[in-house]
Amino acid sequence: MTTSFTDRLRALSDEALGELLRARPDLITPVPPDLAALAARAQTRLSLARVVERLDRFTLEILDAARLTRSDDGYTSMDAIVALAAVPSGGPEPARVREAVHALQKLLLLYGPEEELRLTGAIDEVLSAYPAGLGRPAAELDPAADALAADPARLRRTLLAAPPSARAVLDRLAEGPPVGTFSEPPTAVLELLEQHLLVRLDDQTVELPRELGLLLRRDQGPLGRLHPQPPELPAGTRPQATIDRAGAGQAMTVVREAEAVLEALAAEPISILRGGGLGVLPLRRLAKAAELPEPTAALLVEVVAAAGLIGETETEYLPAAGYDGWRDKPLAQRWTQLAQAWLNMPRQPSLIGLRDERDRPITALAPEAERAGMPGLRRELLGSLPLGTAPSEQDVLDLLGWRTPIRVRGREAVYSAVLAEAASLGVTGFGGLTAFGALLIDDGENPEDDPLGRRPGADRPREESPASLALGALLPPPVDHLMVQADLTVVVPGPPEPQLAAELDMVADHESGGGAVVYRVTRDSVRRALDAGYAAADLHTLFGKRSRTPVPQALTYLIDDISRTHGGLRTGAAGSYLRSDDEALIASALADRRLSGLSLRRLAPTVLITLSPPGRLLAALREAGYTPVPEDPTGAVVLSKPKVRRAPARAVVAPPIDPASGLTRPRLLGIVEHLRHGDAAARAAKRAPLAVRAATGGTVDGITAVQAHSDALAVLQQAVRDKARVWVGYVDAHGTTNSRLVRPVSIGAGYLRAEDERTQTIHTFALSRVTAAVPET
């Protein structure tokens, strides 16, 4: 007896149907009204493509076995699939094959009893046209090739007589795919075509018939070499503690690099391109200012933007308002915000620098780098790395190539780039997943423990995430002191606390990071601190208080020397003026050719004036090596920190919505109940000939349309009293006759209000439009 796909769905238990919906959540997005609609959706090409791309290599091989063993009437069987997979001897165990078949049945890619299995709908359109890499039967390709294939002995003799060059072509096509292309057919191919061992499809394409492919595979079996088990990752050569320490060290580095990128952007905001994104040259300047390679700078720009730390004005990219708060957080919390943003962002940084389909460069933050599937790809890749192992890149690709071959094939470069990004961000160390990186990708969500769809710990602040706590335990505690050396280098023996880091960024130049952070005090850094409002006494106090070693005399002399000349020249508004008590200094400035563009003019022995505004005068003097300070109209020195510009606050990129999230057992059973209820109502609708005929004015034995209408009111009134369901025939606003199974709620003012249980909605019918009312039988 033939069982339809919809009938097979109906035959599933509630638990089995719920598991199908959990495995294929796209089938209930949105929830269909009944099982017939669910069956139609489950057989569409799009839905099948989504489920097939998640199959592992062996399951796909067994699916090919089902296609190869399919008879002309479309049936195969468990025994036929097991028998084909067992050729030659030494193939996978029958139990493993049956397990793969059952997996396909659970996904409804195969359905029906084991002795009469059928393939679902458009599965042949989704998979390769050549199952197991074998060509089409010779009968479908060419009569002459079919005649040769029909005589196995002749086929073997012809094959044995083929020269080595021709045999090499056949062996290559037998491995799959069975189609070859060429610009000019070589002699070996021409000989094979003449002998009908190959069939010409067009001027440049040939195909190897299935019968010959099976013969060439006699040592491997019809399916070729099967892969029942995933490749094993090599045993870990490094302890997990070593991997974690390496990742923690890189986490410290990447936070510092992200700060450098943002500080460089604050110093020189970048204009937004007309189509969005940063230009190639501005990105290059940003990388140079942050002292980073361009690819690293591009990655960090994308990550900090996803973390909400870069914002936009109408014309420029700037650090966002949340940047200052982020800098004040502990290092582990800052890293977690960056790494979580990278994990969730729907963008592919490895595309930056490449060219799009219109041969235009893809730039950082440009729309062309958006890829919606990247969050899932990152989680899939990192989730494949067991803790305690440090596999090579090729080992990881081989494992993923077995788990999801359709998804990985042709995208190996993308997976390699993600591995490199994970290493740059400290999510991995020495190629292995860190323990805090594993906590980052595992949000701990269990749908069964979260029936309302809220994540466990949703009320907990982000900075208290398990990943940040685990990383914080690996990092050295933040320090509030430093050591000044004789060569004016400043060593902070650990990650500096935020206040100390801010002070050192102002008074010294950063040189290197890691376990210990190294700065250097220079004339320019001291001048920068004085320009920001520090006095010489403040700098002496800072180093005296913070340093655990005696402050070198050279540093004391440097601060005093710079501060003595700092403010020797003063600027103000005229245009602007320049004055000093030192007449020789004024004369030097007047004679300096580097300042000739200011058109300075002596107003008095100690005063010069210019038409240039004070800001330009101040900048030009500093570029020429002078140390001026501005003053207000009263003559008081005006010292202040540079004005900080920030873009409006920007939200952190949210994680993608997983269609399977929130599919708890109660919810699945509720959806199943809805589907079965809707299916029952839809099937009952087909068994209502009386109501349909009466509504359309058709003839029914013993009932005329007039009688049906005259009896309708009485039937409806009785249904209201009994709360029973009735079939209502009616004419809608467009003049079309319809029927509907409803449960009347009330009758009054010329209208009937009734509930349609299938759609769970209340309908209102004008009694004048009701043509019939018949109780449900």
mmCIF file of C-alpha atoms in Angstrom, residues 120-338:
data_model
loop_
_atom_site.group_PDB
_atom_site.id
_atom_site.type_symbol
_atom_site.label_atom_id
_atom_site.label_comp_id
_atom_site.label_asym_id
_atom_site.label_seq_id
_atom_site.Cartn_x
_atom_site.Cartn_y
_atom_site.Cartn_z
ATOM 1 C CA THR A 120 11.663 12.897 -0.071
ATOM 2 C CA GLY A 121 10.447 15.281 -2.734
ATOM 3 C CA ALA A 122 13.118 17.466 -4.275
ATOM 4 C CA ILE A 123 16.099 15.724 -2.667
ATOM 5 C CA ASP A 124 17.618 14.920 -6.079
ATOM 6 C CA GLU A 125 17.510 18.623 -6.967
ATOM 7 C CA VAL A 126 19.421 19.540 -3.803
ATOM 8 C CA LEU A 127 22.139 16.881 -4.022
ATOM 9 C CA SER A 128 24.618 16.306 -6.795
ATOM 10 C CA ALA A 129 23.197 14.955 -10.033
ATOM 11 C CA TYR A 130 25.764 12.173 -9.747
ATOM 12 C CA PRO A 131 25.184 10.074 -6.599
ATOM 13 C CA ALA A 132 28.438 8.731 -5.131
ATOM 14 C CA GLY A 133 30.257 10.373 -8.049
ATOM 15 C CA LEU A 134 28.848 7.886 -10.564
ATOM 16 C CA GLY A 135 27.516 8.927 -13.946
ATOM 17 C CA ARG A 136 24.088 8.230 -15.351
ATOM 18 C CA PRO A 137 23.201 4.779 -16.699
ATOM 19 C CA ALA A 138 24.361 4.217 -20.257
ATOM 20 C CA ALA A 139 20.755 3.785 -21.390
ATOM 21 C CA GLU A 140 20.124 7.445 -20.546
ATOM 22 C CA LEU A 141 23.238 8.636 -22.377
ATOM 23 C CA ASP A 142 23.781 6.801 -25.654
ATOM 24 C CA PRO A 143 22.391 3.636 -27.342
ATOM 25 C CA ALA A 144 25.852 2.492 -28.414
ATOM 26 C CA ALA A 145 27.213 2.870 -24.884
ATOM 27 C CA ASP A 146 24.152 1.025 -23.596
ATOM 28 C CA ALA A 147 24.805 -1.865 -25.975
ATOM 29 C CA LEU A 148 28.400 -2.067 -24.743
ATOM 30 C CA ALA A 149 27.316 -1.945 -21.099
ATOM 31 C CA ALA A 150 24.756 -4.716 -21.708
ATOM 32 C CA ASP A 151 27.615 -7.124 -22.515
ATOM 33 C CA PRO A 152 29.825 -7.235 -19.362
ATOM 34 C CA ALA A 153 32.454 -9.483 -20.968
ATOM 35 C CA ARG A 154 32.860 -7.188 -23.960
ATOM 36 C CA LEU A 155 32.966 -4.162 -21.650
ATOM 37 C CA ARG A 156 35.872 -5.721 -19.689
ATOM 38 C CA ARG A 157 37.783 -6.609 -22.843
ATOM 39 C CA THR A 158 37.381 -3.095 -24.223
ATOM 40 C CA LEU A 159 38.526 -1.627 -20.918
ATOM 41 C CA LEU A 160 41.596 -3.902 -20.734
ATOM 42 C CA ALA A 161 42.539 -2.932 -24.286
ATOM 43 C CA ALA A 162 42.570 0.799 -23.459
ATOM 44 C CA PRO A 163 46.091 2.349 -23.571
ATOM 45 C CA PRO A 164 47.609 3.711 -20.312
ATOM 46 C CA SER A 165 46.817 7.350 -21.191
ATOM 47 C CA ALA A 166 43.152 6.518 -21.812
ATOM 48 C CA ARG A 167 42.993 4.351 -18.689
ATOM 49 C CA ALA A 168 44.296 7.281 -16.632
ATOM 50 C CA VAL A 169 41.397 9.410 -17.913
ATOM 51 C CA LEU A 170 38.886 6.702 -17.013
ATOM 52 C CA ASP A 171 40.336 6.181 -13.538
ATOM 53 C CA ARG A 172 40.143 9.910 -12.858
ATOM 54 C CA LEU A 173 36.498 10.131 -13.910
ATOM 55 C CA ALA A 174 35.664 6.960 -11.967
ATOM 56 C CA GLU A 175 36.744 8.688 -8.747
ATOM 57 C CA GLY A 176 34.036 11.306 -9.374
ATOM 58 C CA PRO A 177 32.655 13.524 -10.595
ATOM 59 C CA PRO A 178 32.128 11.511 -13.777
ATOM 60 C CA VAL A 179 32.069 14.560 -16.064
ATOM 61 C CA GLY A 180 35.153 16.015 -17.700
ATOM 62 C CA THR A 181 35.629 19.182 -19.743
ATOM 63 C CA PHE A 182 38.298 20.201 -22.223
ATOM 64 C CA SER A 183 38.949 22.923 -24.758
ATOM 65 C CA GLU A 184 40.437 20.592 -27.366
ATOM 66 C CA PRO A 185 39.783 16.838 -26.881
ATOM 67 C CA PRO A 186 43.093 14.958 -26.386
ATOM 68 C CA THR A 187 43.804 11.831 -28.385
ATOM 69 C CA ALA A 188 43.012 9.562 -25.422
ATOM 70 C CA VAL A 189 39.550 11.088 -25.046
ATOM 71 C CA LEU A 190 38.857 10.716 -28.780
ATOM 72 C CA GLU A 191 39.772 7.039 -28.611
ATOM 73 C CA LEU A 192 37.471 6.509 -25.624
ATOM 74 C CA LEU A 193 34.630 8.225 -27.435
ATOM 75 C CA GLU A 194 35.119 6.000 -30.463
ATOM 76 C CA GLN A 195 34.994 2.909 -28.244
ATOM 77 C CA HIS A 196 31.866 4.257 -26.443
ATOM 78 C CA LEU A 197 33.615 4.128 -23.091
ATOM 79 C CA LEU A 198 32.848 7.847 -22.784
ATOM 80 C CA VAL A 199 29.767 9.680 -24.024
ATOM 81 C CA ARG A 200 29.982 13.184 -25.471
ATOM 82 C CA LEU A 201 27.516 15.637 -23.922
ATOM 83 C CA ASP A 202 28.604 18.648 -25.978
ATOM 84 C CA ASP A 203 31.671 19.911 -27.807
ATOM 85 C CA GLN A 204 33.674 20.263 -24.592
ATOM 86 C CA THR A 205 32.089 17.819 -22.117
ATOM 87 C CA VAL A 206 32.128 14.036 -21.735
ATOM 88 C CA GLU A 207 30.534 11.699 -19.180
ATOM 89 C CA LEU A 208 31.546 8.281 -17.890
ATOM 90 C CA PRO A 209 28.564 5.860 -17.927
ATOM 91 C CA ARG A 210 27.589 4.392 -14.559
ATOM 92 C CA GLU A 211 28.228 0.781 -15.595
ATOM 93 C CA LEU A 212 31.842 1.509 -16.477
ATOM 94 C CA GLY A 213 32.322 3.527 -13.307
ATOM 95 C CA LEU A 214 31.117 0.571 -11.229
ATOM 96 C CA LEU A 215 33.501 -1.720 -13.054
ATOM 97 C CA LEU A 216 36.447 0.586 -12.432
ATOM 98 C CA ARG A 217 35.509 0.757 -8.753
ATOM 99 C CA ARG A 218 35.417 -3.009 -8.292
ATOM 100 C CA ASP A 219 38.196 -2.841 -5.670
ATOM 101 C CA GLN A 220 36.571 -0.017 -3.671
ATOM 102 C CA GLY A 221 32.890 -0.809 -4.046
ATOM 103 C CA PRO A 222 30.106 1.109 -5.805
ATOM 104 C CA LEU A 223 30.136 3.901 -3.254
ATOM 105 C CA GLY A 224 33.889 4.277 -3.296
ATOM 106 C CA ARG A 225 35.751 4.517 0.003
ATOM 107 C CA LEU A 226 33.276 5.157 2.808
ATOM 108 C CA HIS A 227 33.959 7.253 5.905
ATOM 109 C CA PRO A 228 31.881 5.912 8.793
ATOM 110 C CA GLN A 229 33.944 7.645 11.487
ATOM 111 C CA PRO A 230 35.233 11.218 11.727
ATOM 112 C CA PRO A 231 38.984 11.780 11.494
ATOM 113 C CA GLU A 232 40.608 11.805 14.899
ATOM 114 C CA LEU A 233 42.349 14.905 16.082
ATOM 115 C CA PRO A 234 45.921 14.230 17.172
ATOM 116 C CA ALA A 235 46.473 13.830 20.885
ATOM 117 C CA GLY A 236 47.245 17.102 22.602
ATOM 118 C CA THR A 237 50.931 17.978 22.656
ATOM 119 C CA ARG A 238 50.422 20.875 25.042
ATOM 120 C CA PRO A 239 48.659 20.929 28.406
ATOM 121 C CA GLN A 240 45.456 22.935 28.628
ATOM 122 C CA ALA A 241 47.106 25.239 31.155
ATOM 123 C CA THR A 242 49.752 26.169 28.576
ATOM 124 C CA ILE A 243 47.067 26.877 25.965
ATOM 125 C CA ASP A 244 45.178 29.049 28.450
ATOM 126 C CA ARG A 245 48.270 31.045 29.404
ATOM 127 C CA ALA A 246 49.122 31.686 25.760
ATOM 128 C CA GLY A 247 45.570 32.830 25.067
ATOM 129 C CA ALA A 248 45.554 35.073 28.132
ATOM 130 C CA GLY A 249 48.798 36.724 27.016
ATOM 131 C CA GLN A 250 47.317 37.396 23.577
ATOM 132 C CA ALA A 251 44.135 38.726 25.198
ATOM 133 C CA MET A 252 46.198 41.347 27.013
ATOM 134 C CA THR A 253 47.892 42.267 23.741
ATOM 135 C CA VAL A 254 44.699 42.581 21.713
ATOM 136 C CA VAL A 255 43.058 44.854 24.296
ATOM 137 C CA ARG A 256 46.070 47.144 24.131
ATOM 138 C CA GLU A 257 46.000 47.066 20.313
ATOM 139 C CA ALA A 258 42.299 47.904 20.306
ATOM 140 C CA GLU A 259 43.017 50.913 22.536
ATOM 141 C CA ALA A 260 45.766 52.006 20.159
ATOM 142 C CA VAL A 261 43.373 51.861 17.203
ATOM 143 C CA LEU A 262 40.725 53.847 19.045
ATOM 144 C CA GLU A 263 43.211 56.458 20.292
ATOM 145 C CA ALA A 264 44.559 56.875 16.766
ATOM 146 C CA LEU A 265 40.997 57.312 15.526
ATOM 147 C CA ALA A 266 40.305 59.881 18.247
ATOM 148 C CA ALA A 267 43.413 61.839 17.235
ATOM 149 C CA GLU A 268 42.483 61.789 13.551
ATOM 150 C CA PRO A 269 38.828 60.956 12.801
ATOM 151 C CA ILE A 270 38.246 59.241 9.466
ATOM 152 C CA SER A 271 35.702 60.420 6.937
ATOM 153 C CA ILE A 272 32.938 57.999 5.972
ATOM 154 C CA LEU A 273 32.944 56.949 2.354
ATOM 155 C CA ARG A 274 29.843 57.749 0.331
ATOM 156 C CA GLY A 275 28.918 54.065 0.182
ATOM 157 C CA GLY A 276 29.934 53.480 3.806
ATOM 158 C CA GLY A 277 33.160 52.240 5.364
ATOM 159 C CA LEU A 278 36.750 53.475 5.691
ATOM 160 C CA GLY A 279 38.856 54.269 2.686
ATOM 161 C CA VAL A 280 41.967 52.245 1.852
ATOM 162 C CA LEU A 281 44.407 55.092 2.543
ATOM 163 C CA PRO A 282 42.748 56.212 5.828
ATOM 164 C CA LEU A 283 42.931 52.602 7.072
ATOM 165 C CA ARG A 284 46.601 52.527 6.154
ATOM 166 C CA ARG A 285 47.226 55.750 8.085
ATOM 167 C CA LEU A 286 45.276 54.398 11.049
ATOM 168 C CA ALA A 287 47.342 51.200 11.065
ATOM 169 C CA LYS A 288 50.551 53.236 10.932
ATOM 170 C CA ALA A 289 49.451 55.507 13.760
ATOM 171 C CA ALA A 290 48.527 52.478 15.890
ATOM 172 C CA GLU A 291 51.787 50.745 14.860
ATOM 173 C CA LEU A 292 49.936 47.656 13.626
ATOM 174 C CA PRO A 293 49.939 45.636 10.389
ATOM 175 C CA GLU A 294 47.060 46.589 8.099
ATOM 176 C CA PRO A 295 45.225 43.226 8.359
ATOM 177 C CA THR A 296 45.346 43.406 12.167
ATOM 178 C CA ALA A 297 44.113 46.999 12.149
ATOM 179 C CA ALA A 298 41.276 46.067 9.774
ATOM 180 C CA LEU A 299 40.206 43.186 12.028
ATOM 181 C CA LEU A 300 40.283 45.373 15.136
ATOM 182 C CA VAL A 301 38.321 48.153 13.449
ATOM 183 C CA GLU A 302 35.572 45.642 12.655
ATOM 184 C CA VAL A 303 35.648 44.162 16.163
ATOM 185 C CA VAL A 304 35.608 47.437 18.106
ATOM 186 C CA ALA A 305 32.802 48.701 15.873
ATOM 187 C CA ALA A 306 30.792 45.545 16.605
ATOM 188 C CA ALA A 307 31.553 46.063 20.310
ATOM 189 C CA GLY A 308 29.937 49.500 20.163
ATOM 190 C CA LEU A 309 33.222 51.390 20.621
ATOM 191 C CA ILE A 310 33.246 53.136 17.213
ATOM 192 C CA GLY A 311 30.375 55.395 16.281
ATOM 193 C CA GLU A 312 29.440 57.662 13.420
ATOM 194 C CA THR A 313 28.665 61.310 13.064
ATOM 195 C CA GLU A 314 27.182 62.550 9.815
ATOM 196 C CA THR A 315 30.581 62.563 8.151
ATOM 197 C CA GLU A 316 33.171 60.833 10.359
ATOM 198 C CA TYR A 317 34.036 57.728 12.345
ATOM 199 C CA LEU A 318 34.965 58.465 15.960
ATOM 200 C CA PRO A 319 35.284 56.534 19.203
ATOM 201 C CA ALA A 320 31.762 56.145 20.578
ATOM 202 C CA ALA A 321 30.547 57.517 23.876
ATOM 203 C CA GLY A 322 30.922 54.071 25.473
ATOM 204 C CA TYR A 323 34.660 53.976 24.830
ATOM 205 C CA ASP A 324 35.627 55.897 27.964
ATOM 206 C CA GLY A 325 33.562 53.578 30.152
ATOM 207 C CA TRP A 326 35.089 50.546 28.448
ATOM 208 C CA ARG A 327 38.614 51.794 29.211
ATOM 209 C CA ASP A 328 37.777 51.971 32.918
ATOM 210 C CA LYS A 329 36.751 48.286 33.087
ATOM 211 C CA PRO A 330 39.118 45.525 34.180
ATOM 212 C CA LEU A 331 41.107 43.995 31.351
ATOM 213 C CA ALA A 332 39.214 40.678 31.375
ATOM 214 C CA GLN A 333 35.886 42.465 30.954
ATOM 215 C CA ARG A 334 37.240 44.590 28.124
ATOM 216 C CA TRP A 335 38.474 41.487 26.319
ATOM 217 C CA THR A 336 35.170 39.688 26.794
ATOM 218 C CA GLN A 337 33.283 42.565 25.192
ATOM 219 C CA LEU A 338 35.621 42.487 22.189
#
